Amino acid sequence: MHLCLITHEYPKAGFAHGGIGSFIKTLAPKLVEQGVKVTVVGLSYDFKEDYQEDSGVQIYRLGFLNIKWFSWYFAMRAMNKKIASIHKKNPIDIIESSELDLAFLTKIPEIKYIIRLHGGHHFFAESENRKIHFFKGFQEKLSFKKADAFIAVSNYVKTKTNQFLSYNNKLVETINYPIDVRFFSPKKSEIKKLSIVFVGSVCEKKGVRQLIQSFPLVKQKYPDATLEIYGRDWFFPNGKSYISMLMETEISKLGNLKKDIHFHGLVNYKSIPDIYAAAHVCVFPSHMETQGLVAPEAMAMEKLVIFTNQGPGPETITNLENGLLCNPFSAEDIADKICWVFLNEENVKQIENNARTFVIGKFSSDIIVKKNLDFYYSILNN
């Protein structure tokens, strides 16, 4: 089987990437180990043609003309040309993309097309109370019409997306993101006492603002607590940094407490297990997720995780059994949950053990890779 994955986020040294890039970086080499030929096609980070091979995965990053209003046309022309060239040399069986990316691909009759629901424009526009952008909304609808099947990364994203877009009576199956439970495994590391750790994009939808607002409430009971924030900054359309906004509107009000809030910026993926290992508690109060990778990653390391009670949060955590759920819009509730962790050390250890057991049973790479392979072959044989 030859699988072609469409993504512009496959990790490359020196460039930031998102959750989709991390997901494909985990899944693709595992599929190669199972005898699948995997090709990744996407747009270059710097508009320059680039080829890389990573653990048997062939990655083509395409250069294209970056001309305002027309860059999408030149990008899609480059994508279609490269896919046709690859297919001619080594026939592709399946092309997989995220929600938008099939819109302007030319369908090749002998190839099956799958959309993996990572959370598209309609999904996040609704959850963030934004209007549907006309062109992006059009793209997504066009893309869905071209799909032969769909994979949802959680039951929540499957149900929610279907409120806005039709699956056109095609097969839809839920397959979670894989977690490498060997890479994310318990470490004998010195825990930084009373450290609160966040990992992810530093933006509004990840709940960072409410997490910062919860910090002075925690400090009232635990004066030595620190807040460690790891992840890339997000920028408003006018170019202003989200972290700068937080500094002006939230952190500036904290007086002496601000010295205990540390922004570490983007970190190397290989260093994330060490970051989790040193944390007293990991807190991810997202306003919305499709599934989220950081929560099960930290859980696999037997860390106490406080996750959002919104969206797919309850699919990952059962409150007080394998972690804690919080109301991500309430600084008071986030603070209460953090303080509970600091206060209940004996209960925490059992919850942490339960967390890793749960992740191994639900998210481990071996289980998820098999589910993906079974789905791919069922589509080819249909």
Coordinates of C-alpha atoms in Angstrom, one line a residue, residues 61-380:
R61 CA 8.2 20.2 0.6
L62 CA 7.2 22.3 -2.4
G63 CA 8.2 25.8 -3.4
F64 CA 5.6 28.1 -4.9
L65 CA 5.1 31.7 -5.9
N66 CA 4.0 33.7 -2.9
I67 CA 1.9 36.4 -4.5
K68 CA -0.8 38.1 -2.6
W69 CA -4.3 36.9 -3.4
F70 CA -2.9 34.3 -5.8
S71 CA -0.5 32.2 -3.7
W72 CA -3.2 29.6 -3.0
Y73 CA -3.4 29.0 -6.8
F74 CA 0.3 28.5 -7.3
A75 CA 0.5 26.4 -4.2
M76 CA -2.3 24.0 -5.4
R77 CA -0.8 23.9 -8.9
A78 CA 2.5 22.7 -7.3
M79 CA 0.7 20.2 -5.2
N80 CA -1.2 18.7 -8.0
K81 CA 1.9 18.5 -10.2
K82 CA 3.9 16.7 -7.5
I83 CA 1.2 14.2 -6.7
A84 CA 0.7 13.3 -10.3
S85 CA 4.5 12.8 -10.7
I86 CA 4.7 10.6 -7.6
H87 CA 1.7 8.6 -8.7
K88 CA 3.1 8.0 -12.1
K89 CA 6.4 6.6 -10.7
N90 CA 4.8 4.7 -7.8
P91 CA 1.0 4.4 -7.8
I92 CA -0.7 6.0 -4.8
D93 CA -3.5 4.0 -3.2
I94 CA -4.7 6.5 -0.6
I95 CA -4.4 10.2 -0.1
E96 CA -5.1 11.6 3.3
S97 CA -5.5 15.2 4.3
S98 CA -7.1 17.5 6.9
E99 CA -10.4 19.2 6.4
L100 CA -9.5 21.9 3.9
D101 CA -6.8 20.3 1.8
L102 CA -8.7 18.3 -0.7
A103 CA -10.6 21.3 -2.0
F104 CA -8.4 22.1 -5.0
L105 CA -6.7 18.8 -5.5
T106 CA -7.5 17.1 -8.8
K107 CA -9.0 13.7 -8.0
I108 CA -7.3 10.8 -9.6
P109 CA -9.9 8.0 -10.1
E110 CA -7.9 5.1 -8.9
I111 CA -6.9 6.8 -5.6
K112 CA -9.1 6.8 -2.5
Y113 CA -9.3 10.1 -0.6
I114 CA -9.6 10.3 3.2
I115 CA -10.1 13.4 5.4
R116 CA -8.9 13.2 9.0
L117 CA -10.9 15.5 11.2
H118 CA -8.3 17.4 13.2
G119 CA -10.7 20.3 13.7
G120 CA -11.4 22.4 10.7
H121 CA -12.6 25.9 10.0
H122 CA -16.2 25.4 10.8
F123 CA -15.4 23.5 14.0
F124 CA -13.1 26.1 15.5
A125 CA -15.1 29.1 14.2
E126 CA -18.1 27.9 16.1
S127 CA -16.2 27.1 19.3
E128 CA -14.4 30.4 19.3
N129 CA -17.5 32.4 18.3
R130 CA -16.0 33.6 15.0
K131 CA -17.8 34.1 11.8
I132 CA -17.3 31.5 9.0
H133 CA -14.8 33.0 6.5
F134 CA -16.5 32.7 3.1
F135 CA -13.5 31.3 1.2
K136 CA -12.4 28.9 3.9
G137 CA -16.0 27.7 4.4
F138 CA -16.3 27.2 0.7
Q139 CA -13.0 25.2 0.6
E140 CA -14.1 23.0 3.4
K141 CA -17.4 22.1 1.8
L142 CA -15.7 21.4 -1.5
S143 CA -13.1 19.3 0.2
F144 CA -15.7 17.2 2.0
K145 CA -17.5 16.4 -1.2
K146 CA -14.3 14.9 -2.6
A147 CA -13.6 12.5 0.3
D148 CA -14.3 8.8 0.1
A149 CA -14.1 8.3 3.9
F150 CA -13.4 10.2 7.1
I151 CA -11.4 9.6 10.3
A152 CA -12.3 11.6 13.4
V153 CA -9.7 11.9 16.1
S154 CA -12.4 12.0 18.8
N155 CA -16.1 11.2 19.0
Y156 CA -16.7 14.9 19.9
V157 CA -15.1 16.3 16.7
K158 CA -17.0 13.7 14.7
T159 CA -20.4 14.8 16.1
K160 CA -19.6 18.5 16.2
T161 CA -18.3 18.7 12.7
N162 CA -21.4 16.9 11.4
Q163 CA -23.5 19.8 12.7
F164 CA -22.0 22.1 10.0
L165 CA -20.8 19.8 7.3
S166 CA -22.2 16.6 5.6
Y167 CA -20.2 13.4 5.4
N168 CA -22.2 12.7 2.3
N169 CA -23.2 9.2 3.6
K170 CA -19.5 8.1 3.5
L171 CA -17.8 6.0 6.2
V172 CA -16.7 7.9 9.3
E173 CA -14.6 6.1 12.0
T174 CA -13.1 7.5 15.2
I175 CA -9.4 6.7 15.6
N176 CA -7.6 8.7 18.3
Y177 CA -4.1 10.2 18.0
P178 CA -1.3 7.8 18.8
I179 CA 0.9 8.4 21.8
D180 CA 4.4 6.9 21.8
V181 CA 4.2 5.4 25.3
R182 CA 7.9 4.4 25.2
F183 CA 9.0 7.9 24.4
F184 CA 6.5 9.3 27.0
S185 CA 7.3 7.0 29.9
P186 CA 7.9 7.6 33.6
K187 CA 11.3 9.1 34.3
K188 CA 13.3 9.2 37.5
S189 CA 13.6 12.9 37.6
E190 CA 13.7 15.5 40.4
I191 CA 10.2 17.1 40.5
K192 CA 10.2 20.9 40.9
K193 CA 7.9 21.2 44.0
L194 CA 4.8 23.3 43.4
S195 CA 5.6 23.8 39.7
I196 CA 2.6 24.3 37.4
V197 CA 3.4 23.3 33.8
F198 CA 1.6 24.2 30.6
V199 CA 2.8 23.0 27.2
G200 CA 1.2 24.1 23.9
S201 CA 0.6 27.1 21.7
V202 CA 0.3 30.3 23.8
C203 CA -3.1 31.5 22.6
E204 CA -6.6 32.3 23.9
K205 CA -8.2 29.0 22.9
K206 CA -5.6 27.0 25.0
G207 CA -6.8 28.8 28.2
V208 CA -3.5 30.4 29.0
R209 CA -5.2 33.7 30.1
Q210 CA -7.4 31.9 32.7
L211 CA -4.4 29.8 33.8
I212 CA -2.5 33.1 34.5
Q213 CA -5.6 34.5 36.3
S214 CA -5.7 31.4 38.5
F215 CA -2.1 31.8 39.6
P216 CA -2.5 34.5 42.3
L217 CA -5.3 32.4 43.8
V218 CA -2.9 29.4 44.0
K219 CA -0.2 31.7 45.5
Q220 CA -2.5 32.7 48.4
K221 CA -2.3 29.1 49.6
Y222 CA 1.1 28.1 48.1
P223 CA 3.4 31.1 48.0
D224 CA 6.3 29.0 46.5
A225 CA 4.3 27.9 43.4
T226 CA 5.6 28.7 40.0
L227 CA 4.0 28.8 36.6
E228 CA 6.1 27.4 33.7
I229 CA 4.7 28.0 30.2
Y230 CA 6.2 26.2 27.2
G231 CA 5.2 26.8 23.6
R232 CA 5.2 29.1 20.7
D233 CA 3.6 32.5 20.8
W234 CA 0.5 33.3 18.7
F235 CA 0.1 36.6 16.8
F236 CA -3.0 38.7 16.2
P237 CA -3.8 39.7 12.6
N238 CA -2.2 43.1 13.2
G239 CA 1.1 41.3 14.1
K240 CA 0.8 41.8 17.9
S241 CA 2.1 39.0 20.1
Y242 CA -0.4 37.2 22.4
I243 CA 2.3 37.0 25.1
S244 CA 2.8 40.8 24.9
M245 CA -1.0 41.3 25.3
L246 CA -0.9 39.0 28.4
M247 CA 2.0 41.0 29.8
E248 CA 0.0 44.3 29.4
T249 CA -3.4 43.1 30.5
E250 CA -2.8 40.3 33.0
I251 CA 0.7 39.9 34.2
S252 CA 1.3 43.6 34.8
K253 CA -1.4 43.5 37.5
L254 CA 0.3 40.8 39.5
G255 CA 3.0 42.9 41.1
N256 CA 5.7 40.7 42.7
L257 CA 4.0 37.5 41.6
K258 CA 5.0 38.0 38.0
K259 CA 8.6 37.0 38.8
D260 CA 7.3 33.4 39.3
I261 CA 5.6 33.2 35.8
H262 CA 8.1 32.0 33.2
F263 CA 7.6 31.9 29.4
H264 CA 10.1 29.4 28.0
G265 CA 9.1 29.7 24.3
L266 CA 9.2 27.0 21.7
V267 CA 11.0 23.9 22.9
N268 CA 12.5 20.9 21.0
Y269 CA 10.1 18.0 20.8
K270 CA 12.8 15.7 22.3
S271 CA 12.9 17.8 25.5
I272 CA 9.2 17.6 26.2
P273 CA 9.4 14.4 28.3
D274 CA 11.9 16.1 30.6
I275 CA 9.6 19.1 31.0
Y276 CA 6.7 16.8 32.0
A277 CA 8.9 14.8 34.3
A278 CA 9.9 17.9 36.3
A279 CA 6.4 19.1 36.7
H280 CA 4.4 18.9 40.0
V281 CA 1.2 19.2 38.0
C282 CA 0.4 19.6 34.3
V283 CA -2.5 21.9 33.4
F284 CA -4.1 22.2 30.0
P285 CA -7.3 24.3 30.4
S286 CA -8.2 24.5 26.7
H287 CA -11.4 26.2 25.7
M288 CA -11.7 23.6 22.9
E289 CA -9.7 20.7 21.5
T290 CA -10.4 18.0 18.9
Q291 CA -8.5 15.5 21.1
G292 CA -5.4 17.1 22.3
L293 CA -1.9 15.5 22.5
V294 CA -0.3 17.0 25.5
A295 CA -2.8 15.6 28.1
P296 CA -2.3 11.9 27.2
E297 CA 1.4 12.5 26.6
A298 CA 1.8 13.7 30.2
M299 CA -0.5 11.1 31.5
A300 CA 1.6 8.4 29.9
M301 CA 4.5 9.7 32.0
E302 CA 2.4 9.2 35.2
K303 CA 1.9 12.9 35.7
L304 CA -1.2 14.4 37.3
V305 CA -3.0 16.2 34.5
I306 CA -5.7 18.8 34.8
F307 CA -7.5 18.9 31.5
T308 CA -10.5 20.8 30.1
N309 CA -14.0 19.6 30.9
Q310 CA -15.1 20.9 27.5
G311 CA -15.4 19.0 24.2
P312 CA -13.4 15.7 24.2
G313 CA -11.9 16.3 27.6
P314 CA -14.1 13.6 29.3
E315 CA -13.1 11.1 26.6
T316 CA -9.5 11.4 27.9
I317 CA -10.0 11.9 31.7
T318 CA -12.5 10.6 34.2
N319 CA -12.4 13.1 37.0
L320 CA -10.5 11.9 40.1
E321 CA -9.8 8.5 38.5
N322 CA -7.0 9.2 36.0
G323 CA -6.8 13.0 36.2
L324 CA -8.8 16.1 37.0
L325 CA -11.2 18.1 34.8
C326 CA -11.6 21.8 35.1
N327 CA -13.9 24.5 33.8
P328 CA -11.4 26.3 31.5
F329 CA -13.4 29.6 31.6
S330 CA -13.1 29.8 35.5
A331 CA -9.8 30.9 37.0
E332 CA -11.3 29.9 40.4
D333 CA -12.0 26.3 39.3
I334 CA -8.5 26.0 37.8
A335 CA -7.0 27.2 41.0
D336 CA -9.1 24.9 43.1
K337 CA -8.0 21.9 41.1
I338 CA -4.3 22.9 41.3
C339 CA -4.5 23.3 45.0
W340 CA -6.2 20.0 45.4
V341 CA -3.2 18.3 43.7
F342 CA -0.8 20.1 46.0
L343 CA -2.8 19.1 49.1
N344 CA -3.6 15.4 48.2
E345 CA -0.2 13.8 47.6
E346 CA -1.3 10.3 48.6
N347 CA -4.4 10.3 46.3
V348 CA -2.3 11.7 43.4
K349 CA 0.0 8.7 43.1
Q350 CA -2.8 6.3 42.4
I351 CA -4.4 8.7 39.9
E352 CA -1.0 9.0 38.1
N353 CA -0.7 5.2 37.9
N354 CA -4.2 5.0 36.5
A355 CA -3.4 7.6 33.9
R356 CA -0.6 5.7 32.3
T357 CA -2.6 2.4 32.3
F358 CA -5.5 4.3 30.6
V359 CA -3.3 5.8 27.9
I360 CA -1.6 2.5 27.1
G361 CA -5.0 0.9 26.6
K362 CA -6.5 3.7 24.5
F363 CA -3.8 5.7 22.8
S364 CA -0.6 3.6 22.5
S365 CA 1.0 3.6 19.0
D366 CA 0.6 -0.1 18.5
I367 CA -3.1 0.0 19.0
I368 CA -3.7 3.1 16.9
V369 CA -1.4 2.0 14.1
K370 CA -3.4 -1.3 13.8
K371 CA -6.7 0.7 13.8
N372 CA -5.4 2.9 11.0
L373 CA -4.2 0.0 8.9
D374 CA -7.4 -1.9 9.3
F375 CA -9.3 1.2 8.2
Y376 CA -7.1 1.9 5.2
Y377 CA -7.4 -1.7 3.9
S378 CA -11.2 -1.7 4.5
I379 CA -11.4 1.4 2.3
L380 CA -9.3 -0.1 -0.5

